[in-house]
CSV table of C-alpha atoms in Angstrom, one decimal:
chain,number,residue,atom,x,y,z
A,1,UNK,CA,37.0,91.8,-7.8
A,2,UNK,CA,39.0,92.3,-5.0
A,3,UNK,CA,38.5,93.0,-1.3
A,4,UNK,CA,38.6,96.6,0.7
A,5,UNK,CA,40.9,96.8,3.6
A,6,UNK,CA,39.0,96.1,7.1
A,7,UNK,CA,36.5,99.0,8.6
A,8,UNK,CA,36.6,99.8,12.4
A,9,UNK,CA,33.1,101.4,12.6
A,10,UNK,CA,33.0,103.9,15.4
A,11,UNK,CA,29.4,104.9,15.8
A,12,UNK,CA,29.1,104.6,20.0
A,13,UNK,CA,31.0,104.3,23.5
A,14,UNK,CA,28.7,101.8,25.4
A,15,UNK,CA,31.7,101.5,28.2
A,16,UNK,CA,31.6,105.5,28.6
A,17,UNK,CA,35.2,105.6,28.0
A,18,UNK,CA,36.9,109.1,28.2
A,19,UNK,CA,38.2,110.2,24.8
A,20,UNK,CA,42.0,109.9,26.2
A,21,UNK,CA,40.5,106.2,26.9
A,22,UNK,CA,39.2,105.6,23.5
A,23,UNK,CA,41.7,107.1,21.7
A,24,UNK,CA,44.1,104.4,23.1
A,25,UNK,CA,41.3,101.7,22.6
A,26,UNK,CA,41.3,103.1,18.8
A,27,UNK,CA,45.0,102.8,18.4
A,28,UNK,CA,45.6,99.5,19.9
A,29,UNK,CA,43.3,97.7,17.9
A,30,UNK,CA,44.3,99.4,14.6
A,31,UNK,CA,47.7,98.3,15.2
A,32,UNK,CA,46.7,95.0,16.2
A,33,UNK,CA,44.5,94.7,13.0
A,34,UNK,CA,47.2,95.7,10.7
A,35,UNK,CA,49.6,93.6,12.0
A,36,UNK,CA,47.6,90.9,12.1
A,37,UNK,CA,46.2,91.8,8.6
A,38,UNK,CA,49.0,93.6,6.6
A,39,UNK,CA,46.5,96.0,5.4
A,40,UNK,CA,45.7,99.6,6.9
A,41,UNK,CA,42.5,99.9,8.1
A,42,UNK,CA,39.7,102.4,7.4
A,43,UNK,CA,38.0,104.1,10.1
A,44,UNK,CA,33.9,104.6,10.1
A,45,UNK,CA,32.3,107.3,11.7
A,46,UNK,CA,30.2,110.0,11.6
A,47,UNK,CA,31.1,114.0,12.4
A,48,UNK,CA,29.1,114.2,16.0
A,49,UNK,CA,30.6,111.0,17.8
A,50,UNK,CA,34.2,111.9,16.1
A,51,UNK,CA,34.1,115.4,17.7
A,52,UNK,CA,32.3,114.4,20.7
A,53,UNK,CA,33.5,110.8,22.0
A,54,UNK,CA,37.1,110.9,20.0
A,55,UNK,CA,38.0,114.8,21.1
A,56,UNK,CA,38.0,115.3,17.6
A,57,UNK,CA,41.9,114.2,17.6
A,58,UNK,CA,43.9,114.5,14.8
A,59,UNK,CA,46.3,111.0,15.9
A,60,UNK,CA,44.2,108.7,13.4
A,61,UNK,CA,44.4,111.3,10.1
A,62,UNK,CA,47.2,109.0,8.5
A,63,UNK,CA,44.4,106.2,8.1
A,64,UNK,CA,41.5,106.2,5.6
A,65,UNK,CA,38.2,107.9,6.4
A,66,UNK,CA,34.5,106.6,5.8
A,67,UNK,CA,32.4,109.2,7.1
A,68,UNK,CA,28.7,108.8,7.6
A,69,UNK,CA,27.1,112.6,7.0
A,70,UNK,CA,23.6,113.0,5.9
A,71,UNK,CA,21.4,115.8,4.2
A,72,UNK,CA,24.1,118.1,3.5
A,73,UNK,CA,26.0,118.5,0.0
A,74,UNK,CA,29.3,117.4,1.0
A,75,UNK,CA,29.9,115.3,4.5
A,76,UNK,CA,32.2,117.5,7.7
A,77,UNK,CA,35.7,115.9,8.0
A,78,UNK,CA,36.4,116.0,11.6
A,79,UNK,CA,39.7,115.0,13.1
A,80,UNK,CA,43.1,116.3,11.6
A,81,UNK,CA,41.8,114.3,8.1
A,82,UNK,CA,42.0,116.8,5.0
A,83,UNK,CA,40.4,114.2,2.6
A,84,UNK,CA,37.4,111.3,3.3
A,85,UNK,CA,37.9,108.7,1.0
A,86,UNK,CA,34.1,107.0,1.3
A,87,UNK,CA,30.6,109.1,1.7
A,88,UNK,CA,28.0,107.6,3.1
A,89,UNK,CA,25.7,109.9,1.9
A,90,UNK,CA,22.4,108.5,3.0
A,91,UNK,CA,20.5,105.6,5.3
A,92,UNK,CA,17.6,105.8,3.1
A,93,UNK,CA,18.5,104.9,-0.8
A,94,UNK,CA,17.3,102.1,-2.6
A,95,UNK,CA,18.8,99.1,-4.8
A,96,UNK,CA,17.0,97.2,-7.4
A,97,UNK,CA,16.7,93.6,-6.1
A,98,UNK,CA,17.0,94.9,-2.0
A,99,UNK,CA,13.6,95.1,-0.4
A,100,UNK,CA,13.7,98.8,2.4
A,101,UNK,CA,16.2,101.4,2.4
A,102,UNK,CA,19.2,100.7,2.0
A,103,UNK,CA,22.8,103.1,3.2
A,104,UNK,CA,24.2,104.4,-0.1
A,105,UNK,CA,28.1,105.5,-0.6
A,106,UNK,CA,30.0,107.4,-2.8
A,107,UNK,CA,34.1,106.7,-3.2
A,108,UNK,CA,36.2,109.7,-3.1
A,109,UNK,CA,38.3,109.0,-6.4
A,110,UNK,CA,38.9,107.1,-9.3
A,111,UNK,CA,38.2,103.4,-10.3
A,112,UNK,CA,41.7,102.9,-10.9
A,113,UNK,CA,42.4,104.2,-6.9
A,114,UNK,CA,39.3,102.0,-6.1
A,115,UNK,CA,40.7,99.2,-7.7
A,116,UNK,CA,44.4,99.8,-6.1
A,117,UNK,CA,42.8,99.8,-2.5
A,118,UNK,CA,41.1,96.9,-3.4
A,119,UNK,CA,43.9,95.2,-4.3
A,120,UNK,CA,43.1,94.8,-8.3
A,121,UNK,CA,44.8,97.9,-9.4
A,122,UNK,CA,45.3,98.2,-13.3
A,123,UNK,CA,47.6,101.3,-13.1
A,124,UNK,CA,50.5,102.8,-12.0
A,125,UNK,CA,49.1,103.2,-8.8
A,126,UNK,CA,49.9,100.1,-7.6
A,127,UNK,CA,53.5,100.5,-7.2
A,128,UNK,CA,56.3,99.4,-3.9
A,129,UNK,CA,59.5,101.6,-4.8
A,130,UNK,CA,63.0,101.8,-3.8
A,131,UNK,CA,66.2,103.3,-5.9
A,132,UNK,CA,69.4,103.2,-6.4
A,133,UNK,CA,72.2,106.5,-7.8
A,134,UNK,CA,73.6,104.4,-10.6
A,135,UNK,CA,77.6,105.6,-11.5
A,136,UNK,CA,76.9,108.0,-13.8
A,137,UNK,CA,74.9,110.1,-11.2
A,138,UNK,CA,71.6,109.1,-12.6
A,139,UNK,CA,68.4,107.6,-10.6
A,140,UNK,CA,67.4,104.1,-11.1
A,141,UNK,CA,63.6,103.3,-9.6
A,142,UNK,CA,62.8,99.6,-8.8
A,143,UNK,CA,58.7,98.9,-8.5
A,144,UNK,CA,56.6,96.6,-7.9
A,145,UNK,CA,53.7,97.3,-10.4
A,146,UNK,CA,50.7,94.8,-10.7
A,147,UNK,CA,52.8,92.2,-9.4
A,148,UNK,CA,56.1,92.2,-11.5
A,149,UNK,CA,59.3,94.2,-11.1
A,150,UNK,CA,59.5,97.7,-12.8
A,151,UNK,CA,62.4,99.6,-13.9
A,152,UNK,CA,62.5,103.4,-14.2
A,153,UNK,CA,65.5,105.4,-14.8
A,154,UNK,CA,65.8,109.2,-14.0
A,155,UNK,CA,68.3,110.3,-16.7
A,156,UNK,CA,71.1,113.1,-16.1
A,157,UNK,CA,68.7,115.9,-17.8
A,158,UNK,CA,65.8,115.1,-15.4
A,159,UNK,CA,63.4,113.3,-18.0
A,160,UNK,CA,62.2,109.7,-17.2
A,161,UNK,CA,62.7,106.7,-19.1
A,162,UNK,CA,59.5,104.5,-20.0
A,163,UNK,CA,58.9,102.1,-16.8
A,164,UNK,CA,60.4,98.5,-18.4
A,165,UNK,CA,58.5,95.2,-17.0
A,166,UNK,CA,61.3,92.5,-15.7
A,167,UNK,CA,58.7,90.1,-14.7
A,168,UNK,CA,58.3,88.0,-11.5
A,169,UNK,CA,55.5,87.4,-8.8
A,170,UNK,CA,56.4,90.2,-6.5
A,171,UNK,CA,54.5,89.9,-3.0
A,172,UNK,CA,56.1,93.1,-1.7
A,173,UNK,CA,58.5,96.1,-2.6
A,174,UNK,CA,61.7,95.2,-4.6
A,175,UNK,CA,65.2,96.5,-3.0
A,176,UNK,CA,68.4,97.0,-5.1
A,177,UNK,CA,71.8,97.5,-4.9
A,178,UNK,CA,74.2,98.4,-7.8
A,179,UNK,CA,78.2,97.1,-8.5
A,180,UNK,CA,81.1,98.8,-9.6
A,181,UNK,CA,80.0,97.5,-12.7
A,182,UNK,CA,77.0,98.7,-13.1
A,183,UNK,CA,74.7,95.8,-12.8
A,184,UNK,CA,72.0,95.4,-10.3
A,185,UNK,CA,71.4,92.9,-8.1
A,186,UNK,CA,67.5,93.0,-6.9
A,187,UNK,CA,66.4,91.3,-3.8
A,188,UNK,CA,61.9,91.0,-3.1
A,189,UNK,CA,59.5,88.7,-1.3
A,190,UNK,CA,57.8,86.2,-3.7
A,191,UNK,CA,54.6,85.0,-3.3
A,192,UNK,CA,55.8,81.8,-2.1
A,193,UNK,CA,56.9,83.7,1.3
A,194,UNK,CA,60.7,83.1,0.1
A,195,UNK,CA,63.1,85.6,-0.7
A,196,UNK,CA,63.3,86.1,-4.8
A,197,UNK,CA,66.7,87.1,-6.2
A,198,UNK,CA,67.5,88.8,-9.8
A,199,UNK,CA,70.4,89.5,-11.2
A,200,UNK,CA,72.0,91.6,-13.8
A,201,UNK,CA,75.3,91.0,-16.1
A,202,UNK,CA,76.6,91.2,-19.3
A,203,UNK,CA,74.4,89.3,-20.6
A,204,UNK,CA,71.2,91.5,-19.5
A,205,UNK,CA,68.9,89.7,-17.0
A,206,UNK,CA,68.6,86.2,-15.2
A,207,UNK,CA,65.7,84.9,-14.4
A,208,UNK,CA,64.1,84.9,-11.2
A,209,UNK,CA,66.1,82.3,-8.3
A,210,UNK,CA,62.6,81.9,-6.5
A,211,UNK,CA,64.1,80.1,-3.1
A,212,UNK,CA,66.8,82.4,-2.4
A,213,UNK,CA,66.1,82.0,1.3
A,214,UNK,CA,65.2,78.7,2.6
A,215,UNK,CA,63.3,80.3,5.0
A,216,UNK,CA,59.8,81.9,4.5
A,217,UNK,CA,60.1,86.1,5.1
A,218,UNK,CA,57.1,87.8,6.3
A,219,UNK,CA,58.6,91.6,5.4
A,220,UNK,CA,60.3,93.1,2.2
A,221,UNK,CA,63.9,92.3,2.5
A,222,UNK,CA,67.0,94.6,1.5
A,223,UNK,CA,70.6,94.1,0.1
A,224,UNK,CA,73.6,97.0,0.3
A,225,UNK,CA,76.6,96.5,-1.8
A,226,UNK,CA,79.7,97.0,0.7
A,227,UNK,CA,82.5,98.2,-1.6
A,228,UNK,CA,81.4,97.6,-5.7
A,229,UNK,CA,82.2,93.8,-5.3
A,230,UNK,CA,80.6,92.8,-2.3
A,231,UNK,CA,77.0,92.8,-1.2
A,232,UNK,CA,75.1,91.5,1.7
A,233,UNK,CA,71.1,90.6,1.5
A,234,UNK,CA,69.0,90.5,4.8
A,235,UNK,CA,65.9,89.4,5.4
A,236,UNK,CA,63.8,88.7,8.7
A,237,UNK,CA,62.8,84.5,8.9
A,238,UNK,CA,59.4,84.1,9.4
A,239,UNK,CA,59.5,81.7,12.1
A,240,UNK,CA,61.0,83.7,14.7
A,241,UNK,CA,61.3,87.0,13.0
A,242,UNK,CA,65.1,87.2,13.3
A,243,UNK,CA,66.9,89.3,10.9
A,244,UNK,CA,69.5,87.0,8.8
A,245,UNK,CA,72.2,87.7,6.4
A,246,UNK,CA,73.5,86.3,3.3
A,247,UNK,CA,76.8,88.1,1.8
A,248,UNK,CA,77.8,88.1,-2.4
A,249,UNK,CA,81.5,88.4,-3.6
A,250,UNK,CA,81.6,89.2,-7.6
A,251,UNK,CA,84.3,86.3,-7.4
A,252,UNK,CA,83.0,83.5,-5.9
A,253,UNK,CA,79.5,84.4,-5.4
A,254,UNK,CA,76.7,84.0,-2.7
A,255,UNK,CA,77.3,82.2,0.6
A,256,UNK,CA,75.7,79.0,0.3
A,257,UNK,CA,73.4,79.6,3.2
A,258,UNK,CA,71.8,82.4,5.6
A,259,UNK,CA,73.5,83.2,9.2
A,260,UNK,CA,71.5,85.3,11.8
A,261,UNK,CA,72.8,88.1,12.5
A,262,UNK,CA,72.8,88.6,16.3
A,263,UNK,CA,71.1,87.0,18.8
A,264,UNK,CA,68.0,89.4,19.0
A,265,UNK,CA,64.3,88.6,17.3
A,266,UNK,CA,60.6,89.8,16.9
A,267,UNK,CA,61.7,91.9,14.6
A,268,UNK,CA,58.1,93.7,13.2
A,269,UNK,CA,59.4,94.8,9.7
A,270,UNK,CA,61.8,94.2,6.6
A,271,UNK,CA,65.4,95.7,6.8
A,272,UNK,CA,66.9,98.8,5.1
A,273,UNK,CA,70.9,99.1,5.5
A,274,UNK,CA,73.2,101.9,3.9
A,275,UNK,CA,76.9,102.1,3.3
A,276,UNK,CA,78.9,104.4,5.2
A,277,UNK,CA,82.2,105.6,4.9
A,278,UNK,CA,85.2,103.4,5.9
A,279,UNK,CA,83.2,100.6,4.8
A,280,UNK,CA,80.5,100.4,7.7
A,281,UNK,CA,77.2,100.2,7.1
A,282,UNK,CA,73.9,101.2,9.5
A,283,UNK,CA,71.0,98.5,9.3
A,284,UNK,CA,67.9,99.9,10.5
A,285,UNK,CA,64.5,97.5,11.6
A,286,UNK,CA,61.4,98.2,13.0
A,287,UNK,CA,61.7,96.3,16.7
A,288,UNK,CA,58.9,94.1,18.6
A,289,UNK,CA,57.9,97.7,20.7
A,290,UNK,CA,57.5,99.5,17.2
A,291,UNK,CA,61.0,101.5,17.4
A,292,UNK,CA,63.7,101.6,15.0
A,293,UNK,CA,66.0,99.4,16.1
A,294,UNK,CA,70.2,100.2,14.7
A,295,UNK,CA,72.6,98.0,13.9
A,296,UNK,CA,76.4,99.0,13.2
A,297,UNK,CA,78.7,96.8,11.0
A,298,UNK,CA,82.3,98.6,11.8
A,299,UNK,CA,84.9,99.0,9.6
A,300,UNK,CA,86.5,95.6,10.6
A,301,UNK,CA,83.0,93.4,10.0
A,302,UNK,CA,81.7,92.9,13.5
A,303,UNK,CA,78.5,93.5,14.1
A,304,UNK,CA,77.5,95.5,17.0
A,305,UNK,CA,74.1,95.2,19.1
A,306,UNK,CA,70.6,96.7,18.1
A,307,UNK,CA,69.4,99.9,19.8
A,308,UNK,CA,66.2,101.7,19.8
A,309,UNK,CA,66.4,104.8,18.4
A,310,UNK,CA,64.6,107.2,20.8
A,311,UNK,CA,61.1,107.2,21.3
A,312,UNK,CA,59.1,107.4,18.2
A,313,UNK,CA,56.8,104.9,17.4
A,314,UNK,CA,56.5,103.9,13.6
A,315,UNK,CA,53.5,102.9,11.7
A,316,UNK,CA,53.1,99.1,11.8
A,317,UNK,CA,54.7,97.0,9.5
A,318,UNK,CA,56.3,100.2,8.0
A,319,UNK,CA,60.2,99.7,7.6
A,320,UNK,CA,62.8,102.9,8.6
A,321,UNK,CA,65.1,103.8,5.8
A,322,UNK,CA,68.7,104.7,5.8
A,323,UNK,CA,71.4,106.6,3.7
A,324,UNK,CA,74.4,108.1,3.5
A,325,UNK,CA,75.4,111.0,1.9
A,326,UNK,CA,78.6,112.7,2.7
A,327,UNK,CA,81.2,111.4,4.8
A,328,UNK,CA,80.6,110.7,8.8
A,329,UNK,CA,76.6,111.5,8.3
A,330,UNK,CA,74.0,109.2,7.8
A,331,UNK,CA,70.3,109.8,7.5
A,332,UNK,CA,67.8,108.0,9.2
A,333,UNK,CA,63.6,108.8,8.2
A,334,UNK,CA,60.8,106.2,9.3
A,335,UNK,CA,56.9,107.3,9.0
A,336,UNK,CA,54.6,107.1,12.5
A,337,UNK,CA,51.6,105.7,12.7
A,338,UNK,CA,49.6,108.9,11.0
A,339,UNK,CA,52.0,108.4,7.7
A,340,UNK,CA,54.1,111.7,8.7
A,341,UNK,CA,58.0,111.1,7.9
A,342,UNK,CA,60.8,111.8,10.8
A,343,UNK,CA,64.3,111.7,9.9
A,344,UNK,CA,67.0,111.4,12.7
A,345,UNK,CA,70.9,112.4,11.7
A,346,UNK,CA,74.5,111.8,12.3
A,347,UNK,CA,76.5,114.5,12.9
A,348,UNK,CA,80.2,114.6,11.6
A,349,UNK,CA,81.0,114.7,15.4
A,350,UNK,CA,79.2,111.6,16.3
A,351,UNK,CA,75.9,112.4,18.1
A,352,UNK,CA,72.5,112.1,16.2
A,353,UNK,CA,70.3,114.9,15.9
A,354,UNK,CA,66.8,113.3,17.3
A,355,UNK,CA,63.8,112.5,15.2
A,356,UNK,CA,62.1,115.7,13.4
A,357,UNK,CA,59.0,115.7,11.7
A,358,UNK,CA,59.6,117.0,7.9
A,359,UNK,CA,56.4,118.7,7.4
A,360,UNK,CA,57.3,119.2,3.7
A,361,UNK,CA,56.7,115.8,2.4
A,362,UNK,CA,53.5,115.3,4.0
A,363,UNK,CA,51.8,112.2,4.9
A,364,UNK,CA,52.4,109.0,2.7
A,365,UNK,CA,50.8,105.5,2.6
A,366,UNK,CA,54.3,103.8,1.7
A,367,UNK,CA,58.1,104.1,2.3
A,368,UNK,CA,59.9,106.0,2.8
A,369,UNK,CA,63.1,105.0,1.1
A,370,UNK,CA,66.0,107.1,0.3
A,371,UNK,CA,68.5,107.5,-2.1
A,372,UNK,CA,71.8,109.6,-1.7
A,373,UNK,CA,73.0,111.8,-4.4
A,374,UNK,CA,76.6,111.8,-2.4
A,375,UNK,CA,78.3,114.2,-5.3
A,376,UNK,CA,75.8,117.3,-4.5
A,377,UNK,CA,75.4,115.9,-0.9
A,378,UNK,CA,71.3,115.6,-1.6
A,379,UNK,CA,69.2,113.1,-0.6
A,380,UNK,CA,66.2,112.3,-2.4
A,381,UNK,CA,63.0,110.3,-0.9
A,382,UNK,CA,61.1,107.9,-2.6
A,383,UNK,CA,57.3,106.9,-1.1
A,384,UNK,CA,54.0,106.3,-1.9
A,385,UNK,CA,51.2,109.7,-1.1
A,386,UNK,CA,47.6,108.7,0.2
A,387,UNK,CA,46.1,108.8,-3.2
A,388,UNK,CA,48.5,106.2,-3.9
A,389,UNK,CA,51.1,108.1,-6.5
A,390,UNK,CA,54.7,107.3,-6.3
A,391,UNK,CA,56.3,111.0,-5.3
A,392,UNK,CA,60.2,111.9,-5.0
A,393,UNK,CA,61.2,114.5,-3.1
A,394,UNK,CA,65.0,115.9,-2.7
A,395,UNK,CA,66.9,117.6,0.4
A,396,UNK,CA,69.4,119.7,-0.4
A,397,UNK,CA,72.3,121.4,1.9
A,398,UNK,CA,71.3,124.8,1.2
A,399,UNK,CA,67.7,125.1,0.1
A,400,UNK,CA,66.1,122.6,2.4
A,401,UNK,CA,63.1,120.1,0.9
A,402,UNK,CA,61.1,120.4,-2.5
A,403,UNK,CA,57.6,119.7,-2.5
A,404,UNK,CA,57.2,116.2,-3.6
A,405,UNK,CA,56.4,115.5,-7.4
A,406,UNK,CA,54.3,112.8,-8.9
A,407,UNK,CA,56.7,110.2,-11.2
A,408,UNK,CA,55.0,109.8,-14.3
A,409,UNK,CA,53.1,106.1,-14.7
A,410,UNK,CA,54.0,105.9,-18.5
């Protein structure tokens, strides 16, 4: 069951398009396509045409490759990609029940992978993650795993916790905030198109408010606590793809109703927001040209105007992440349309570093998020890899970036 994402077959150039011509042809219709679609697309083609009509560019590695290569024990990857993920290994096979030849594939992985690109995945695999540093230093992963919300804690020792199923109909990644009290507070699209909201107490945990936003949300939203007893949720409305706000006091509770929060729109992803010191907090947003967009709450409440963050160009749909880990710096990473992570930085004098590529991590199909370890001053990266494992990764001052590890399905 279950369908594969869409398939831009690339087999001739009947315009005679240069390859600096076709190359742009490629990448506006693949972003068009997953916009339009919410699902990366796979590219068909075969060696010859790929190194020939294409230039044998490397821009379109990030997406998944169906090459066509026959005769030969395993198929030439042209391009940039390391990997194909489909082999189409002949144009001459046979099928009982299909009269002629027929083209015959092979999949480059496991059923459970298959199934997870298909949308039907049984395992791990299938898995939206963000985290939180709970109080006592530890990490906390929140998942969306076949549909429900996940819990995973990283304990002080470095061992994982079993992943514990809170339930709910989960239509994208989970976000979560933590109080002074330690409870979580755990914000998600539904599959209604509303915000969901879940809660954590004393008690243990509510159920699931499934019309937290009266408005339908097209992207993941994101909630920050602001100082242990304060927290504001954001989400982009659907209609006009504004980005709105909805703030929690521990005394009297959440706001009756959503406010926008500026006068700007056709926002193209779900919010992430970090707080920094002094009690401001940096909202970061994918804008309508594809470039994170940055929003400053000062110290006082106000709310300053979004503005593009240089030049880079994210992947579609893909939100930019934000943290803070030591006082006066905040870290910035999005991933580009190829699934390569940038990260852009404050300075403690004001001025932001830029976007660099962090060549360490790789590319990944989901994420980044990030999650400060403020006591050590690390900062730790949460994503999904293209063969769809959830990997963390940690910066630290002195040594740099680890390689990124696998965090166990069980």
């Amino acid at each position: 069951d279950g369908e594969l994402p869409p398939v831009l077959d690339l087999e001739t150039n009947p315009n005679g398009m240069s390859p600096a011509e076709l190359q742009a042809w490629v990448g506006n219709f693949l972003d068009e396509l997953e916009e339009r679609l919410g699902k990366r697309p796979i590219i068909y083609t075969y060696p010859a045409f790929w190194e020939g009509a294409m230039g044998n560019t490397g821009k379109f590695s990030g997406y998944p490759l169906w090459i066509a290569h026959y005769g030969v024990s395993s198929p030439r990857i042209p391009g940039g990609w390391n990997r194909h993920t489909f082999w189409q290994y002949t144009n001459d096979g046979s099928v009982p029940g299909v009269s002629g030849p027929v083209d015959r594939n092979r999949f480059n992985g496991t059923l459970a992978e298959l199934r997870t690109m298909a949308g039907r995945s049984e395992s791990g695999a299938d898995l939206s993650v963000s985290g939180v540093t709970d109080p006592d230093g530890s990490l906390t992963i929140f998942a969306r795993r076949e549909g429900s919300l996940w819990t995973k804690n990283r304990q002080g020792d470095g061992t994982w916790a079993p992943w514990v199923n809170r339930g709910g109909n989960l239509a994208s990644g989970p976000d979560a905030a933590v109080t002074a009290a330690n409870y979580y507070h755990v914000v998600t699209r539904g599959e209604n198109g509303k915000v969901h909201y879940k809660r954590q107490d004393a008690t243990g945990w509510s159920e699931w408010h499934t019309t937290f936003s009266e408005f339908d949300t097209p992207y993941a939203p994101a909630i920050v606590s602001v100082d242990g007893n304060t927290l504001i949720a954001l989400a982009v409305r659907a209609s006009d793809k504004a980005l709105m706000k909805r703030r929690y006091d521990a005394n009297t509770g959440w706001e009756p109703t959503w406010a926008q929060l500026g006068n700007s729109d056709g926002y193209t992803s779900g919010p992430d927001a970090a707080l920094r010191d002094g009690g401001k907090i940096d909202v970061v947003i994918r804008g309508p040209g594809g470039h994170v967009n940055h929003i400053l709450r000062a110290a006082d409440g106000t709310w300053n105007n979004p503005h593009p963050m240089g030049d880079l160009i994210t992947a579609v749909g893909a939100a930019p992440a934000a943290a803070s880990r030591l006082t006066g710096t905040v870290d910035l990473m999005a991933r580009g349309p190829q699934g390569y992570i940038h990260r852009n930085t404050l300075r403690t004098d004001g001025t932001w570093t830029g976007w660099e590529h962090i060549v360490a991590i790789g590319q990944l199909n989901q994420g980044p998020d990030l999650v400060p370890n403020t006591g050590a001053g690390e900062l730790q990266l949460l994503g999904r890899d293209t063969d769809g494992h959830i990997i963390r990764a940690v910066w630290n001052p002195g040594n740099g970036w680890t390689n990124p590890t696998h965090i166990p399905t069980n």
